[in-house]
mmCIF file of C-alpha atoms in Angstrom:
data_model
loop_
_atom_site.group_PDB
_atom_site.id
_atom_site.type_symbol
_atom_site.label_atom_id
_atom_site.label_comp_id
_atom_site.label_asym_id
_atom_site.label_seq_id
_atom_site.Cartn_x
_atom_site.Cartn_y
_atom_site.Cartn_z
ATOM 1 C CA UNK G 363 66.095 2.494 -25.376
ATOM 2 C CA UNK G 364 62.379 3.265 -25.533
ATOM 3 C CA UNK G 365 61.023 4.180 -22.073
ATOM 4 C CA UNK G 366 58.198 1.647 -22.348
ATOM 5 C CA UNK G 367 60.669 -1.123 -23.241
ATOM 6 C CA UNK G 368 62.654 -0.244 -20.106
ATOM 7 C CA UNK G 369 59.476 -0.547 -18.023
ATOM 8 C CA UNK G 370 58.674 -3.821 -19.834
ATOM 9 C CA UNK G 371 62.108 -5.133 -18.848
ATOM 10 C CA UNK G 372 61.605 -4.183 -15.195
ATOM 11 C CA UNK G 373 58.125 -5.785 -15.286
ATOM 12 C CA UNK G 374 59.513 -8.941 -16.887
ATOM 13 C CA UNK G 375 62.261 -9.232 -14.250
ATOM 14 C CA UNK G 376 59.623 -8.719 -11.545
ATOM 15 C CA UNK G 377 57.470 -11.464 -13.093
ATOM 16 C CA UNK G 378 60.440 -13.843 -13.290
ATOM 17 C CA UNK G 379 61.228 -13.155 -9.625
ATOM 18 C CA UNK G 380 57.595 -13.724 -8.591
ATOM 19 C CA UNK G 381 57.365 -16.988 -10.558
ATOM 20 C CA UNK G 382 60.581 -18.299 -8.986
ATOM 21 C CA UNK G 383 59.484 -17.161 -5.505
ATOM 22 C CA UNK G 384 56.088 -18.898 -6.012
ATOM 23 C CA UNK G 385 57.888 -22.148 -6.864
ATOM 24 C CA UNK G 386 60.102 -22.034 -3.756
ATOM 25 C CA UNK G 387 57.255 -20.961 -1.443
ATOM 26 C CA UNK G 388 55.185 -23.897 -2.746
ATOM 27 C CA UNK G 389 58.054 -26.239 -1.823
ATOM 28 C CA UNK G 390 57.910 -25.100 1.832
ATOM 29 C CA UNK G 391 54.294 -26.359 2.277
ATOM 30 C CA UNK G 392 53.607 -23.627 4.831
ATOM 31 C CA UNK G 393 50.200 -22.856 6.388
ATOM 32 C CA UNK G 394 49.145 -19.831 4.352
ATOM 33 C CA UNK G 395 50.568 -21.190 1.094
ATOM 34 C CA UNK G 396 47.215 -21.018 -0.687
ATOM 35 C CA UNK G 397 46.693 -17.324 0.028
ATOM 36 C CA UNK G 398 50.307 -16.286 -0.620
ATOM 37 C CA UNK G 399 50.494 -18.065 -3.995
ATOM 38 C CA UNK G 400 47.090 -16.626 -5.021
ATOM 39 C CA UNK G 401 48.181 -13.137 -4.031
ATOM 40 C CA UNK G 402 51.384 -13.515 -6.077
ATOM 41 C CA UNK G 403 49.273 -14.702 -9.042
ATOM 42 C CA UNK G 404 47.105 -11.599 -8.723
ATOM 43 C CA UNK G 405 50.215 -9.368 -8.784
ATOM 44 C CA UNK G 406 51.491 -11.194 -11.885
ATOM 45 C CA UNK G 407 48.075 -10.819 -13.531
ATOM 46 C CA UNK G 408 48.073 -7.066 -12.820
ATOM 47 C CA UNK G 409 51.631 -6.648 -14.153
ATOM 48 C CA UNK G 410 50.818 -8.397 -17.423
ATOM 49 C CA UNK G 411 47.504 -6.634 -17.984
ATOM 50 C CA UNK G 412 48.590 -3.123 -17.018
ATOM 51 C CA UNK G 413 52.090 -3.124 -18.549
ATOM 52 C CA UNK G 414 52.309 -5.735 -21.327
ATOM 53 C CA UNK G 415 48.687 -5.279 -22.458
ATOM 54 C CA UNK G 416 48.892 -1.514 -21.901
ATOM 55 C CA UNK G 417 45.710 -1.304 -19.848
ATOM 56 C CA UNK G 418 47.465 1.553 -18.042
ATOM 57 C CA UNK G 419 46.954 3.644 -21.214
ATOM 58 C CA UNK G 420 43.325 2.529 -21.682
ATOM 59 C CA UNK G 421 40.077 4.178 -20.629
ATOM 60 C CA UNK G 422 39.248 4.064 -16.902
ATOM 61 C CA UNK G 423 36.525 1.466 -17.522
ATOM 62 C CA UNK G 424 39.082 -1.081 -18.801
ATOM 63 C CA UNK G 425 41.332 -0.417 -15.820
ATOM 64 C CA UNK G 426 38.308 -0.885 -13.563
ATOM 65 C CA UNK G 427 37.352 -4.189 -15.256
ATOM 66 C CA UNK G 428 40.924 -5.495 -14.844
ATOM 67 C CA UNK G 429 40.971 -4.580 -11.153
ATOM 68 C CA UNK G 430 37.440 -5.959 -10.689
ATOM 69 C CA UNK G 431 38.564 -9.292 -12.128
ATOM 70 C CA UNK G 432 41.521 -9.448 -9.740
ATOM 71 C CA UNK G 433 39.304 -8.576 -6.763
ATOM 72 C CA UNK G 434 36.731 -11.225 -7.814
ATOM 73 C CA UNK G 435 39.508 -13.815 -8.194
ATOM 74 C CA UNK G 436 41.032 -13.065 -4.798
ATOM 75 C CA UNK G 437 37.664 -12.802 -3.033
ATOM 76 C CA UNK G 438 36.512 -16.230 -4.174
ATOM 77 C CA UNK G 439 39.940 -17.762 -3.463
ATOM 78 C CA UNK G 440 39.779 -16.385 0.091
ATOM 79 C CA UNK G 441 36.193 -17.596 0.535
ATOM 80 C CA UNK G 442 36.939 -21.108 -0.731
ATOM 81 C CA UNK G 443 40.186 -21.460 1.207
ATOM 82 C CA UNK O 553 46.157 4.622 -38.110
ATOM 83 C CA UNK O 554 48.731 4.668 -35.289
ATOM 84 C CA UNK O 555 48.667 8.457 -34.917
ATOM 85 C CA UNK O 556 45.005 8.154 -34.033
ATOM 86 C CA UNK O 557 45.369 4.803 -32.255
ATOM 87 C CA UNK O 558 47.575 6.305 -29.526
ATOM 88 C CA UNK O 559 45.051 9.002 -28.642
ATOM 89 C CA UNK O 560 42.055 6.724 -29.237
ATOM 90 C CA UNK O 561 43.276 4.331 -26.551
ATOM 91 C CA UNK O 562 41.831 6.719 -23.993
ATOM 92 C CA UNK O 563 38.416 6.116 -25.547
ATOM 93 C CA UNK O 564 36.261 3.412 -23.962
ATOM 94 C CA UNK O 565 35.669 1.947 -27.456
ATOM 95 C CA UNK O 566 39.363 1.574 -28.300
ATOM 96 C CA UNK O 567 41.254 -0.378 -25.639
ATOM 97 C CA UNK O 568 44.761 -1.504 -26.724
ATOM 98 C CA UNK O 569 44.288 -4.114 -29.461
ATOM 99 C CA UNK O 570 40.661 -3.158 -30.114
ATOM 100 C CA UNK O 571 37.359 -3.740 -28.360
ATOM 101 C CA UNK O 572 36.585 -7.096 -30.049
ATOM 102 C CA UNK O 573 39.723 -8.755 -28.711
ATOM 103 C CA UNK O 574 38.841 -7.388 -25.260
ATOM 104 C CA UNK O 575 35.371 -8.927 -25.408
ATOM 105 C CA UNK O 576 37.095 -12.211 -26.228
ATOM 106 C CA UNK O 577 39.536 -11.702 -23.333
ATOM 107 C CA UNK O 578 36.723 -11.036 -20.854
ATOM 108 C CA UNK O 579 34.790 -14.065 -22.082
ATOM 109 C CA UNK O 580 37.872 -16.267 -21.855
ATOM 110 C CA UNK O 581 39.223 -15.190 -18.480
ATOM 111 C CA UNK O 582 35.831 -15.345 -16.793
ATOM 112 C CA UNK O 583 35.271 -18.818 -18.310
ATOM 113 C CA UNK O 584 38.639 -20.003 -17.012
ATOM 114 C CA UNK O 585 37.856 -18.333 -13.682
ATOM 115 C CA UNK O 586 34.671 -20.427 -13.487
ATOM 116 C CA UNK O 587 36.777 -23.526 -14.165
ATOM 117 C CA UNK O 588 39.254 -22.543 -11.458
ATOM 118 C CA UNK O 589 36.492 -22.031 -8.902
ATOM 119 C CA UNK O 590 34.883 -25.372 -9.787
ATOM 120 C CA UNK O 591 38.323 -26.995 -9.429
ATOM 121 C CA UNK O 592 38.846 -25.418 -5.999
ATOM 122 C CA UNK O 593 35.398 -26.498 -4.784
ATOM 123 C CA UNK O 594 36.002 -30.115 -5.862
ATOM 124 C CA UNK O 595 39.476 -29.902 -4.332
ATOM 125 C CA UNK O 596 38.061 -28.800 -0.998
ATOM 126 C CA UNK O 597 35.838 -31.894 -0.878
ATOM 127 C CA UNK O 598 38.599 -34.330 -1.889
ATOM 128 C CA UNK O 599 41.806 -32.657 -0.729
ATOM 129 C CA UNK O 600 43.857 -35.836 -0.276
ATOM 130 C CA UNK O 601 42.879 -37.242 -3.667
ATOM 131 C CA UNK O 602 43.783 -33.938 -5.341
ATOM 132 C CA UNK O 603 47.138 -33.721 -3.523
ATOM 133 C CA UNK O 604 48.043 -37.277 -4.524
ATOM 134 C CA UNK O 605 47.121 -36.539 -8.129
ATOM 135 C CA UNK O 606 49.029 -33.247 -8.081
ATOM 136 C CA UNK O 607 52.150 -35.124 -6.908
ATOM 137 C CA UNK O 608 52.178 -36.752 -10.359
ATOM 138 C CA UNK O 609 52.913 -33.344 -11.927
ATOM 139 C CA UNK O 610 56.373 -31.790 -11.950
ATOM 140 C CA UNK O 611 56.183 -28.222 -10.552
ATOM 141 C CA UNK O 612 59.729 -27.435 -11.742
ATOM 142 C CA UNK O 613 58.802 -28.209 -15.346
ATOM 143 C CA UNK O 614 55.623 -26.143 -14.905
ATOM 144 C CA UNK O 615 57.656 -23.248 -13.506
ATOM 145 C CA UNK O 616 60.170 -23.404 -16.371
ATOM 146 C CA UNK O 617 57.306 -23.426 -18.869
ATOM 147 C CA UNK O 618 55.751 -20.405 -17.117
ATOM 148 C CA UNK O 619 59.059 -18.531 -17.439
ATOM 149 C CA UNK O 620 59.197 -19.449 -21.143
ATOM 150 C CA UNK O 621 55.680 -18.124 -21.791
ATOM 151 C CA UNK O 622 56.151 -14.931 -19.755
ATOM 152 C CA UNK O 623 59.424 -14.216 -21.560
ATOM 153 C CA UNK O 624 57.627 -14.717 -24.854
ATOM 154 C CA UNK O 625 55.012 -12.164 -23.747
ATOM 155 C CA UNK O 626 57.797 -9.742 -22.838
ATOM 156 C CA UNK O 627 59.288 -9.920 -26.337
ATOM 157 C CA UNK O 628 55.844 -9.462 -27.916
ATOM 158 C CA UNK O 629 55.192 -6.397 -25.737
ATOM 159 C CA UNK O 630 58.552 -4.960 -26.874
ATOM 160 C CA UNK O 631 57.736 -5.724 -30.503
ATOM 161 C CA UNK O 632 54.758 -3.336 -30.383
ATOM 162 C CA UNK O 633 56.885 -0.433 -29.121
ATOM 163 C CA UNK O 634 59.616 -1.163 -31.663
ATOM 164 C CA UNK O 635 57.045 -1.107 -34.455
ATOM 165 C CA UNK O 636 55.633 2.175 -33.129
ATOM 166 C CA UNK O 637 59.175 3.593 -33.252
ATOM 167 C CA UNK O 638 59.513 2.513 -36.884
ATOM 168 C CA UNK O 639 62.066 -0.193 -36.021
ATOM 169 C CA UNK O 640 60.529 -2.893 -38.202
ATOM 170 C CA UNK O 641 63.548 -5.181 -38.192
ATOM 171 C CA UNK O 642 63.762 -5.185 -34.389
ATOM 172 C CA UNK O 643 60.004 -5.644 -34.154
ATOM 173 C CA UNK O 644 60.162 -8.607 -36.507
ATOM 174 C CA UNK O 645 63.002 -10.175 -34.471
ATOM 175 C CA UNK O 646 61.107 -9.692 -31.207
ATOM 176 C CA UNK O 647 57.981 -11.268 -32.719
ATOM 177 C CA UNK O 648 60.088 -14.172 -33.989
ATOM 178 C CA UNK O 649 61.596 -14.729 -30.526
ATOM 179 C CA UNK O 650 58.105 -14.560 -28.990
ATOM 180 C CA UNK O 651 56.898 -17.124 -31.517
ATOM 181 C CA UNK O 652 59.875 -19.474 -30.940
ATOM 182 C CA UNK O 653 59.357 -19.312 -27.172
ATOM 183 C CA UNK O 654 55.683 -20.098 -27.780
ATOM 184 C CA UNK O 655 56.752 -23.165 -29.773
ATOM 185 C CA UNK O 656 59.140 -24.145 -26.936
ATOM 186 C CA UNK O 657 56.215 -23.884 -24.490
ATOM 187 C CA UNK O 658 54.161 -26.199 -26.705
ATOM 188 C CA UNK O 659 57.041 -28.698 -27.008
ATOM 189 C CA UNK O 660 57.526 -28.855 -23.215
ATOM 190 C CA UNK O 661 53.764 -29.190 -22.723
ATOM 191 C CA UNK O 662 53.529 -31.896 -25.408
ATOM 192 C CA UNK O 663 56.279 -33.896 -23.677
ATOM 193 C CA UNK O 664 54.338 -33.594 -20.410
ATOM 194 C CA UNK O 665 51.086 -34.649 -22.121
ATOM 195 C CA UNK O 666 52.855 -37.605 -23.757
ATOM 196 C CA UNK O 667 54.270 -38.690 -20.390
ATOM 197 C CA UNK O 668 50.825 -38.593 -18.805
ATOM 198 C CA UNK O 669 49.156 -40.488 -21.640
ATOM 199 C CA UNK O 670 51.966 -43.091 -21.627
ATOM 200 C CA UNK O 671 51.370 -43.618 -17.898
ATOM 201 C CA UNK O 672 47.681 -44.157 -18.518
ATOM 202 C CA UNK O 673 46.679 -40.840 -16.948
ATOM 203 C CA UNK O 674 43.897 -39.736 -19.210
ATOM 204 C CA UNK O 675 40.858 -37.472 -19.045
ATOM 205 C CA UNK O 676 38.855 -39.868 -16.845
ATOM 206 C CA UNK O 677 41.739 -40.910 -14.521
ATOM 207 C CA UNK O 678 40.233 -38.886 -11.656
ATOM 208 C CA UNK O 679 38.585 -35.492 -11.026
ATOM 209 C CA UNK O 680 41.931 -33.676 -10.734
ATOM 210 C CA UNK O 681 43.085 -34.927 -14.105
ATOM 211 C CA UNK O 682 39.728 -34.190 -15.730
ATOM 212 C CA UNK O 683 40.308 -30.537 -14.778
ATOM 213 C CA UNK O 684 43.988 -30.793 -15.713
ATOM 214 C CA UNK O 685 43.249 -31.992 -19.245
ATOM 215 C CA UNK O 686 40.381 -29.551 -19.728
ATOM 216 C CA UNK O 687 42.262 -26.457 -18.567
ATOM 217 C CA UNK O 688 45.729 -27.190 -19.932
ATOM 218 C CA UNK O 689 44.207 -28.625 -23.115
ATOM 219 C CA UNK O 690 42.162 -25.505 -23.850
ATOM 220 C CA UNK O 691 45.159 -23.337 -23.018
ATOM 221 C CA UNK O 692 47.349 -25.435 -25.336
ATOM 222 C CA UNK O 693 44.921 -24.812 -28.213
ATOM 223 C CA UNK O 694 45.016 -21.064 -27.465
ATOM 224 C CA UNK O 695 48.838 -21.037 -27.555
ATOM 225 C CA UNK O 696 48.854 -23.098 -30.751
ATOM 226 C CA UNK O 697 46.556 -20.567 -32.436
ATOM 227 C CA UNK O 698 48.660 -17.701 -31.002
ATOM 228 C CA UNK O 699 51.870 -19.168 -32.443
ATOM 229 C CA UNK O 700 50.160 -19.260 -35.847
ATOM 230 C CA UNK O 701 49.171 -15.611 -35.465
ATOM 231 C CA UNK O 702 52.711 -14.577 -34.489
ATOM 232 C CA UNK O 703 54.143 -16.555 -37.419
ATOM 233 C CA UNK O 704 51.913 -14.571 -39.764
ATOM 234 C CA UNK O 705 52.667 -11.250 -38.028
ATOM 235 C CA UNK O 706 56.455 -11.606 -38.133
ATOM 236 C CA UNK O 707 56.233 -12.378 -41.839
ATOM 237 C CA UNK O 708 53.890 -9.438 -42.456
ATOM 238 C CA UNK O 709 56.099 -7.035 -40.436
ATOM 239 C CA UNK O 710 59.070 -8.268 -42.460
ATOM 240 C CA UNK O 711 57.174 -7.553 -45.689
ATOM 241 C CA UNK O 712 56.299 -4.037 -44.414
ATOM 242 C CA UNK O 713 52.585 -4.859 -44.493
ATOM 243 C CA UNK O 714 52.532 -3.457 -40.978
ATOM 244 C CA UNK O 715 54.452 -0.418 -39.835
ATOM 245 C CA UNK O 716 54.249 2.510 -37.401
ATOM 246 C CA UNK O 717 51.196 3.880 -39.217
ATOM 247 C CA UNK O 718 49.362 0.591 -39.683
ATOM 248 C CA UNK O 719 49.773 -1.791 -36.780
ATOM 249 C CA UNK O 720 46.298 -2.449 -35.418
ATOM 250 C CA UNK O 721 46.367 -6.179 -36.337
ATOM 251 C CA UNK O 722 49.760 -6.594 -34.676
ATOM 252 C CA UNK O 723 48.452 -4.934 -31.501
ATOM 253 C CA UNK O 724 45.399 -7.220 -31.505
ATOM 254 C CA UNK O 725 47.610 -10.276 -31.988
ATOM 255 C CA UNK O 726 49.895 -9.166 -29.149
ATOM 256 C CA UNK O 727 46.865 -8.658 -26.901
ATOM 257 C CA UNK O 728 45.667 -12.166 -27.762
ATOM 258 C CA UNK O 729 49.142 -13.516 -27.007
ATOM 259 C CA UNK O 730 49.087 -11.870 -23.567
ATOM 260 C CA UNK O 731 45.698 -13.510 -22.964
ATOM 261 C CA UNK O 732 47.576 -16.831 -23.130
ATOM 262 C CA UNK O 733 49.949 -15.468 -20.432
ATOM 263 C CA UNK O 734 47.027 -14.377 -18.253
ATOM 264 C CA UNK O 735 45.224 -17.721 -18.467
ATOM 265 C CA UNK O 736 48.415 -19.640 -17.709
ATOM 266 C CA UNK O 737 49.258 -17.357 -14.756
ATOM 267 C CA UNK O 738 45.873 -18.291 -13.245
ATOM 268 C CA UNK O 739 45.812 -22.044 -13.931
ATOM 269 C CA UNK O 740 49.499 -22.863 -13.346
ATOM 270 C CA UNK O 741 49.593 -22.325 -9.540
ATOM 271 C CA UNK O 742 46.339 -24.155 -8.777
ATOM 272 C CA UNK O 743 47.346 -27.211 -10.822
ATOM 273 C CA UNK O 744 51.071 -27.403 -10.040
ATOM 274 C CA UNK O 745 51.810 -25.520 -6.829
ATOM 275 C CA UNK O 746 48.907 -25.495 -4.369
#
């Protein structure tokens, strides 16, 4: 199997696990739910952009923009919450 | 094309899928981000109203739909590598699976939309549902367009229009399809889980 497809499979399984974990964490209604779920979303976003969209092979600027977006997202989430 | 595409990806002008699709991605995700922030600000001012409205959504259905869309993205990501390896048949099958999962996502979402409309929960029901219809509606249109793109791509891969040496359009389509994943990953938790 192609090495990248193997990494895709690992990434996909990780995403599935994170999505399921997010669902069960949300059911617990715990105090820091907002921050935990947002952090998990940021990890999912990074996995999709870097692996599925191959940003990891792109120029540094595109990697920087992807990370900048995630930081902006998390920063505002933390400020609002 | 592909022989140069692989090395060109390190160039700032040639991100995977091409620079035009990346301008679209940036425009889209920052627009949705603005929507998310507006949603969160309104939510902060009317937390109880938002929580009551959110209780009308089914997080399990939302989670299942997220898994469907992410799995679709996984198959589309694989399709690109299979095409690069000259495995057109496998690439076509992966694109077909991605497309069918996209259709499944739309069916589940349509059932949810129908349920809401039948219950009289429309665009002006309350602030939460105004955001709900705006964000999920726009995303729905994106997925609908993406399914059309994948339908064309799987047919074109099957007809050998695209192959290991000419696959730029397929890469752009895959990048667009992942944009649908990205948007959903951001809007799903704030609407269904938080």
